[in-house]
Amino acid sequence: MNLVISISLCNEAELRGWHHIGIETSCLARTITFYTQLIDFHTSEQIDLDDESLTFLTRGSLQLELVLPKQETEVSSGHVHFAWKVNNLTAWVEWLKEHNVFPVDGPYRVRRLQGVMYKGPNNETIELICSQQEHGQ
């Protein structure tokens, strides 16, 4: 039965690949230095939100999102989340809701992206991202 549900979901709302991996840090400068000097990533974008600052690093098609909380949190560093690109965010939100899985954050919009976050079975954070252009907005 799960296979049938997965197949019908994939036809309606496909996963399009990785968007980014997010790493929460307590020292943004040290983390940027590590990834840029040792692993050849380059800073591509910085976004200042109300409760956190985001720095995106890229290396080819790989993208890291460094998250610096503005207030001390329970997880002060090392928390990891991953994000998948999807073509129909609404379909994913509805399908997960039908299976009693509800967002922990979102839906939200940041620039040209729309997203929503969930907790996985091991407390990992799963983010689904869709460009507003793909989402028809």
JSON list of C-alpha atoms in Angstrom, two decimals:
[
{"chain": "A", "resi": 1, "resn": "MET", "atom": "CA", "xyz": [0.00, 0.00, 0.00]},
{"chain": "A", "resi": 2, "resn": "ASN", "atom": "CA", "xyz": [2.81, 2.46, 0.79]},
{"chain": "A", "resi": 3, "resn": "LEU", "atom": "CA", "xyz": [4.30, 1.81, -2.65]},
{"chain": "A", "resi": 4, "resn": "VAL", "atom": "CA", "xyz": [1.02, 2.72, -4.35]},
{"chain": "A", "resi": 5, "resn": "ILE", "atom": "CA", "xyz": [0.76, 5.91, -2.29]},
{"chain": "A", "resi": 6, "resn": "SER", "atom": "CA", "xyz": [4.37, 6.82, -3.11]},
{"chain": "A", "resi": 7, "resn": "ILE", "atom": "CA", "xyz": [3.91, 6.21, -6.82]},
{"chain": "A", "resi": 8, "resn": "SER", "atom": "CA", "xyz": [0.77, 8.36, -7.02]},
{"chain": "A", "resi": 9, "resn": "LEU", "atom": "CA", "xyz": [2.49, 11.10, -5.00]},
{"chain": "A", "resi": 10, "resn": "CYS", "atom": "CA", "xyz": [5.54, 11.05, -7.27]},
{"chain": "A", "resi": 11, "resn": "ASN", "atom": "CA", "xyz": [3.35, 11.51, -10.33]},
{"chain": "A", "resi": 12, "resn": "GLU", "atom": "CA", "xyz": [1.76, 14.59, -8.77]},
{"chain": "A", "resi": 13, "resn": "ALA", "atom": "CA", "xyz": [4.67, 16.08, -6.83]},
{"chain": "A", "resi": 14, "resn": "GLU", "atom": "CA", "xyz": [8.15, 14.89, -7.70]},
{"chain": "A", "resi": 15, "resn": "LEU", "atom": "CA", "xyz": [11.33, 15.39, -5.72]},
{"chain": "A", "resi": 16, "resn": "ARG", "atom": "CA", "xyz": [13.66, 17.31, -8.02]},
{"chain": "A", "resi": 17, "resn": "GLY", "atom": "CA", "xyz": [16.93, 16.88, -6.14]},
{"chain": "A", "resi": 18, "resn": "TRP", "atom": "CA", "xyz": [18.82, 18.43, -3.27]},
{"chain": "A", "resi": 19, "resn": "HIS", "atom": "CA", "xyz": [18.47, 22.15, -2.71]},
{"chain": "A", "resi": 20, "resn": "HIS", "atom": "CA", "xyz": [20.90, 22.57, 0.19]},
{"chain": "A", "resi": 21, "resn": "ILE", "atom": "CA", "xyz": [22.19, 21.19, 3.48]},
{"chain": "A", "resi": 22, "resn": "GLY", "atom": "CA", "xyz": [21.88, 23.56, 6.45]},
{"chain": "A", "resi": 23, "resn": "ILE", "atom": "CA", "xyz": [24.31, 23.73, 9.34]},
{"chain": "A", "resi": 24, "resn": "GLU", "atom": "CA", "xyz": [23.56, 25.70, 12.49]},
{"chain": "A", "resi": 25, "resn": "THR", "atom": "CA", "xyz": [26.67, 27.40, 13.83]},
{"chain": "A", "resi": 26, "resn": "SER", "atom": "CA", "xyz": [27.59, 29.46, 16.87]},
{"chain": "A", "resi": 27, "resn": "CYS", "atom": "CA", "xyz": [30.58, 31.04, 15.08]},
{"chain": "A", "resi": 28, "resn": "LEU", "atom": "CA", "xyz": [29.80, 32.09, 11.53]},
{"chain": "A", "resi": 29, "resn": "ALA", "atom": "CA", "xyz": [33.27, 33.46, 10.72]},
{"chain": "A", "resi": 30, "resn": "ARG", "atom": "CA", "xyz": [35.02, 30.23, 11.76]},
{"chain": "A", "resi": 31, "resn": "THR", "atom": "CA", "xyz": [32.54, 28.12, 9.76]},
{"chain": "A", "resi": 32, "resn": "ILE", "atom": "CA", "xyz": [32.86, 30.28, 6.63]},
{"chain": "A", "resi": 33, "resn": "THR", "atom": "CA", "xyz": [36.66, 30.15, 6.88]},
{"chain": "A", "resi": 34, "resn": "PHE", "atom": "CA", "xyz": [36.61, 26.36, 7.22]},
{"chain": "A", "resi": 35, "resn": "TYR", "atom": "CA", "xyz": [34.42, 25.75, 4.16]},
{"chain": "A", "resi": 36, "resn": "THR", "atom": "CA", "xyz": [35.93, 28.46, 1.94]},
{"chain": "A", "resi": 37, "resn": "GLN", "atom": "CA", "xyz": [39.62, 27.92, 2.70]},
{"chain": "A", "resi": 38, "resn": "LEU", "atom": "CA", "xyz": [39.70, 24.15, 3.18]},
{"chain": "A", "resi": 39, "resn": "ILE", "atom": "CA", "xyz": [36.96, 22.88, 0.87]},
{"chain": "A", "resi": 40, "resn": "ASP", "atom": "CA", "xyz": [36.85, 25.66, -1.77]},
{"chain": "A", "resi": 41, "resn": "PHE", "atom": "CA", "xyz": [33.26, 26.83, -1.24]},
{"chain": "A", "resi": 42, "resn": "HIS", "atom": "CA", "xyz": [32.44, 30.46, -2.11]},
{"chain": "A", "resi": 43, "resn": "THR", "atom": "CA", "xyz": [30.01, 32.82, -0.38]},
{"chain": "A", "resi": 44, "resn": "SER", "atom": "CA", "xyz": [27.06, 33.30, -2.73]},
{"chain": "A", "resi": 45, "resn": "GLU", "atom": "CA", "xyz": [24.40, 35.07, -0.64]},
{"chain": "A", "resi": 46, "resn": "GLN", "atom": "CA", "xyz": [23.70, 36.43, 2.82]},
{"chain": "A", "resi": 47, "resn": "ILE", "atom": "CA", "xyz": [20.19, 36.97, 4.21]},
{"chain": "A", "resi": 48, "resn": "ASP", "atom": "CA", "xyz": [19.37, 38.63, 7.53]},
{"chain": "A", "resi": 49, "resn": "LEU", "atom": "CA", "xyz": [16.06, 37.42, 9.01]},
{"chain": "A", "resi": 50, "resn": "ASP", "atom": "CA", "xyz": [14.37, 38.40, 12.28]},
{"chain": "A", "resi": 51, "resn": "ASP", "atom": "CA", "xyz": [15.66, 35.45, 14.32]},
{"chain": "A", "resi": 52, "resn": "GLU", "atom": "CA", "xyz": [18.70, 34.24, 12.34]},
{"chain": "A", "resi": 53, "resn": "SER", "atom": "CA", "xyz": [21.28, 35.16, 9.74]},
{"chain": "A", "resi": 54, "resn": "LEU", "atom": "CA", "xyz": [21.78, 32.88, 6.74]},
{"chain": "A", "resi": 55, "resn": "THR", "atom": "CA", "xyz": [24.94, 32.59, 4.65]},
{"chain": "A", "resi": 56, "resn": "PHE", "atom": "CA", "xyz": [24.89, 30.43, 1.54]},
{"chain": "A", "resi": 57, "resn": "LEU", "atom": "CA", "xyz": [28.11, 28.87, 0.30]},
{"chain": "A", "resi": 58, "resn": "THR", "atom": "CA", "xyz": [28.40, 27.16, -3.07]},
{"chain": "A", "resi": 59, "resn": "ARG", "atom": "CA", "xyz": [30.85, 24.85, -4.78]},
{"chain": "A", "resi": 60, "resn": "GLY", "atom": "CA", "xyz": [29.63, 23.82, -8.21]},
{"chain": "A", "resi": 61, "resn": "SER", "atom": "CA", "xyz": [26.08, 22.51, -7.74]},
{"chain": "A", "resi": 62, "resn": "LEU", "atom": "CA", "xyz": [26.56, 21.96, -3.99]},
{"chain": "A", "resi": 63, "resn": "GLN", "atom": "CA", "xyz": [25.05, 24.50, -1.61]},
{"chain": "A", "resi": 64, "resn": "LEU", "atom": "CA", "xyz": [25.48, 24.89, 2.15]},
{"chain": "A", "resi": 65, "resn": "GLU", "atom": "CA", "xyz": [23.25, 27.12, 4.25]},
{"chain": "A", "resi": 66, "resn": "LEU", "atom": "CA", "xyz": [25.01, 28.33, 7.39]},
{"chain": "A", "resi": 67, "resn": "VAL", "atom": "CA", "xyz": [22.49, 29.36, 10.05]},
{"chain": "A", "resi": 68, "resn": "LEU", "atom": "CA", "xyz": [23.51, 31.74, 12.85]},
{"chain": "A", "resi": 69, "resn": "PRO", "atom": "CA", "xyz": [20.70, 32.11, 15.43]},
{"chain": "A", "resi": 70, "resn": "LYS", "atom": "CA", "xyz": [20.42, 35.65, 16.82]},
{"chain": "A", "resi": 71, "resn": "GLN", "atom": "CA", "xyz": [19.59, 34.31, 20.28]},
{"chain": "A", "resi": 72, "resn": "GLU", "atom": "CA", "xyz": [21.15, 31.39, 22.12]},
{"chain": "A", "resi": 73, "resn": "THR", "atom": "CA", "xyz": [19.14, 28.25, 21.42]},
{"chain": "A", "resi": 74, "resn": "GLU", "atom": "CA", "xyz": [19.10, 24.79, 22.95]},
{"chain": "A", "resi": 75, "resn": "VAL", "atom": "CA", "xyz": [21.11, 23.56, 19.97]},
{"chain": "A", "resi": 76, "resn": "SER", "atom": "CA", "xyz": [23.89, 26.16, 19.85]},
{"chain": "A", "resi": 77, "resn": "SER", "atom": "CA", "xyz": [25.75, 24.57, 16.94]},
{"chain": "A", "resi": 78, "resn": "GLY", "atom": "CA", "xyz": [25.96, 21.49, 14.80]},
{"chain": "A", "resi": 79, "resn": "HIS", "atom": "CA", "xyz": [22.25, 21.05, 14.08]},
{"chain": "A", "resi": 80, "resn": "VAL", "atom": "CA", "xyz": [21.84, 19.83, 10.51]},
{"chain": "A", "resi": 81, "resn": "HIS", "atom": "CA", "xyz": [18.84, 20.00, 8.20]},
{"chain": "A", "resi": 82, "resn": "PHE", "atom": "CA", "xyz": [18.44, 19.09, 4.57]},
{"chain": "A", "resi": 83, "resn": "ALA", "atom": "CA", "xyz": [16.24, 20.55, 1.86]},
{"chain": "A", "resi": 84, "resn": "TRP", "atom": "CA", "xyz": [14.75, 18.94, -1.23]},
{"chain": "A", "resi": 85, "resn": "LYS", "atom": "CA", "xyz": [13.57, 20.81, -4.31]},
{"chain": "A", "resi": 86, "resn": "VAL", "atom": "CA", "xyz": [9.96, 19.95, -5.15]},
{"chain": "A", "resi": 87, "resn": "ASN", "atom": "CA", "xyz": [7.76, 20.99, -8.05]},
{"chain": "A", "resi": 88, "resn": "ASN", "atom": "CA", "xyz": [4.45, 21.24, -6.13]},
{"chain": "A", "resi": 89, "resn": "LEU", "atom": "CA", "xyz": [4.74, 22.31, -2.49]},
{"chain": "A", "resi": 90, "resn": "THR", "atom": "CA", "xyz": [0.98, 22.35, -1.93]},
{"chain": "A", "resi": 91, "resn": "ALA", "atom": "CA", "xyz": [0.64, 18.71, -3.02]},
{"chain": "A", "resi": 92, "resn": "TRP", "atom": "CA", "xyz": [3.41, 17.67, -0.61]},
{"chain": "A", "resi": 93, "resn": "VAL", "atom": "CA", "xyz": [1.89, 19.60, 2.32]},
{"chain": "A", "resi": 94, "resn": "GLU", "atom": "CA", "xyz": [-1.54, 18.05, 1.68]},
{"chain": "A", "resi": 95, "resn": "TRP", "atom": "CA", "xyz": [-0.17, 14.52, 1.21]},
{"chain": "A", "resi": 96, "resn": "LEU", "atom": "CA", "xyz": [1.87, 14.67, 4.43]},
{"chain": "A", "resi": 97, "resn": "LYS", "atom": "CA", "xyz": [-1.12, 16.16, 6.30]},
{"chain": "A", "resi": 98, "resn": "GLU", "atom": "CA", "xyz": [-3.25, 13.19, 5.16]},
{"chain": "A", "resi": 99, "resn": "HIS", "atom": "CA", "xyz": [-0.63, 10.98, 6.83]},
{"chain": "A", "resi": 100, "resn": "ASN", "atom": "CA", "xyz": [-0.65, 13.00, 10.08]},
{"chain": "A", "resi": 101, "resn": "VAL", "atom": "CA", "xyz": [2.67, 14.74, 9.41]},
{"chain": "A", "resi": 102, "resn": "PHE", "atom": "CA", "xyz": [2.42, 18.47, 10.03]},
{"chain": "A", "resi": 103, "resn": "PRO", "atom": "CA", "xyz": [4.86, 21.36, 9.45]},
{"chain": "A", "resi": 104, "resn": "VAL", "atom": "CA", "xyz": [6.99, 22.63, 12.30]},
{"chain": "A", "resi": 105, "resn": "ASP", "atom": "CA", "xyz": [7.60, 25.86, 10.35]},
{"chain": "A", "resi": 106, "resn": "GLY", "atom": "CA", "xyz": [5.96, 27.40, 7.31]},
{"chain": "A", "resi": 107, "resn": "PRO", "atom": "CA", "xyz": [4.80, 27.60, 4.70]},
{"chain": "A", "resi": 108, "resn": "TYR", "atom": "CA", "xyz": [7.03, 30.65, 4.35]},
{"chain": "A", "resi": 109, "resn": "ARG", "atom": "CA", "xyz": [8.56, 32.73, 1.57]},
{"chain": "A", "resi": 110, "resn": "VAL", "atom": "CA", "xyz": [12.14, 33.95, 1.33]},
{"chain": "A", "resi": 111, "resn": "ARG", "atom": "CA", "xyz": [12.81, 35.92, -1.82]},
{"chain": "A", "resi": 112, "resn": "ARG", "atom": "CA", "xyz": [11.73, 33.75, -4.78]},
{"chain": "A", "resi": 113, "resn": "LEU", "atom": "CA", "xyz": [11.43, 30.54, -2.75]},
{"chain": "A", "resi": 114, "resn": "GLN", "atom": "CA", "xyz": [8.52, 29.05, -0.86]},
{"chain": "A", "resi": 115, "resn": "GLY", "atom": "CA", "xyz": [9.21, 26.39, 1.76]},
{"chain": "A", "resi": 116, "resn": "VAL", "atom": "CA", "xyz": [7.98, 24.35, 4.68]},
{"chain": "A", "resi": 117, "resn": "MET", "atom": "CA", "xyz": [9.84, 22.41, 7.40]},
{"chain": "A", "resi": 118, "resn": "TYR", "atom": "CA", "xyz": [9.05, 19.07, 9.04]},
{"chain": "A", "resi": 119, "resn": "LYS", "atom": "CA", "xyz": [10.65, 16.90, 11.71]},
{"chain": "A", "resi": 120, "resn": "GLY", "atom": "CA", "xyz": [11.68, 13.44, 10.58]},
{"chain": "A", "resi": 121, "resn": "PRO", "atom": "CA", "xyz": [11.47, 10.27, 12.67]},
{"chain": "A", "resi": 122, "resn": "ASN", "atom": "CA", "xyz": [14.93, 10.88, 14.20]},
{"chain": "A", "resi": 123, "resn": "ASN", "atom": "CA", "xyz": [14.27, 14.58, 14.94]},
{"chain": "A", "resi": 124, "resn": "GLU", "atom": "CA", "xyz": [16.05, 15.64, 11.75]},
{"chain": "A", "resi": 125, "resn": "THR", "atom": "CA", "xyz": [14.69, 18.73, 10.04]},
{"chain": "A", "resi": 126, "resn": "ILE", "atom": "CA", "xyz": [13.40, 18.14, 6.52]},
{"chain": "A", "resi": 127, "resn": "GLU", "atom": "CA", "xyz": [12.77, 21.23, 4.40]},
{"chain": "A", "resi": 128, "resn": "LEU", "atom": "CA", "xyz": [10.80, 21.18, 1.15]},
{"chain": "A", "resi": 129, "resn": "ILE", "atom": "CA", "xyz": [11.55, 24.09, -1.22]},
{"chain": "A", "resi": 130, "resn": "CYS", "atom": "CA", "xyz": [9.82, 25.25, -4.37]},
{"chain": "A", "resi": 131, "resn": "SER", "atom": "CA", "xyz": [10.56, 28.27, -6.52]},
{"chain": "A", "resi": 132, "resn": "GLN", "atom": "CA", "xyz": [7.52, 30.51, -6.80]},
{"chain": "A", "resi": 133, "resn": "GLN", "atom": "CA", "xyz": [7.88, 30.32, -10.59]},
{"chain": "A", "resi": 134, "resn": "GLU", "atom": "CA", "xyz": [7.55, 26.49, -10.50]},
{"chain": "A", "resi": 135, "resn": "HIS", "atom": "CA", "xyz": [4.75, 26.75, -7.97]},
{"chain": "A", "resi": 136, "resn": "GLY", "atom": "CA", "xyz": [2.85, 29.01, -10.36]},
{"chain": "A", "resi": 137, "resn": "GLN", "atom": "CA", "xyz": [3.24, 32.23, -8.41]}
]
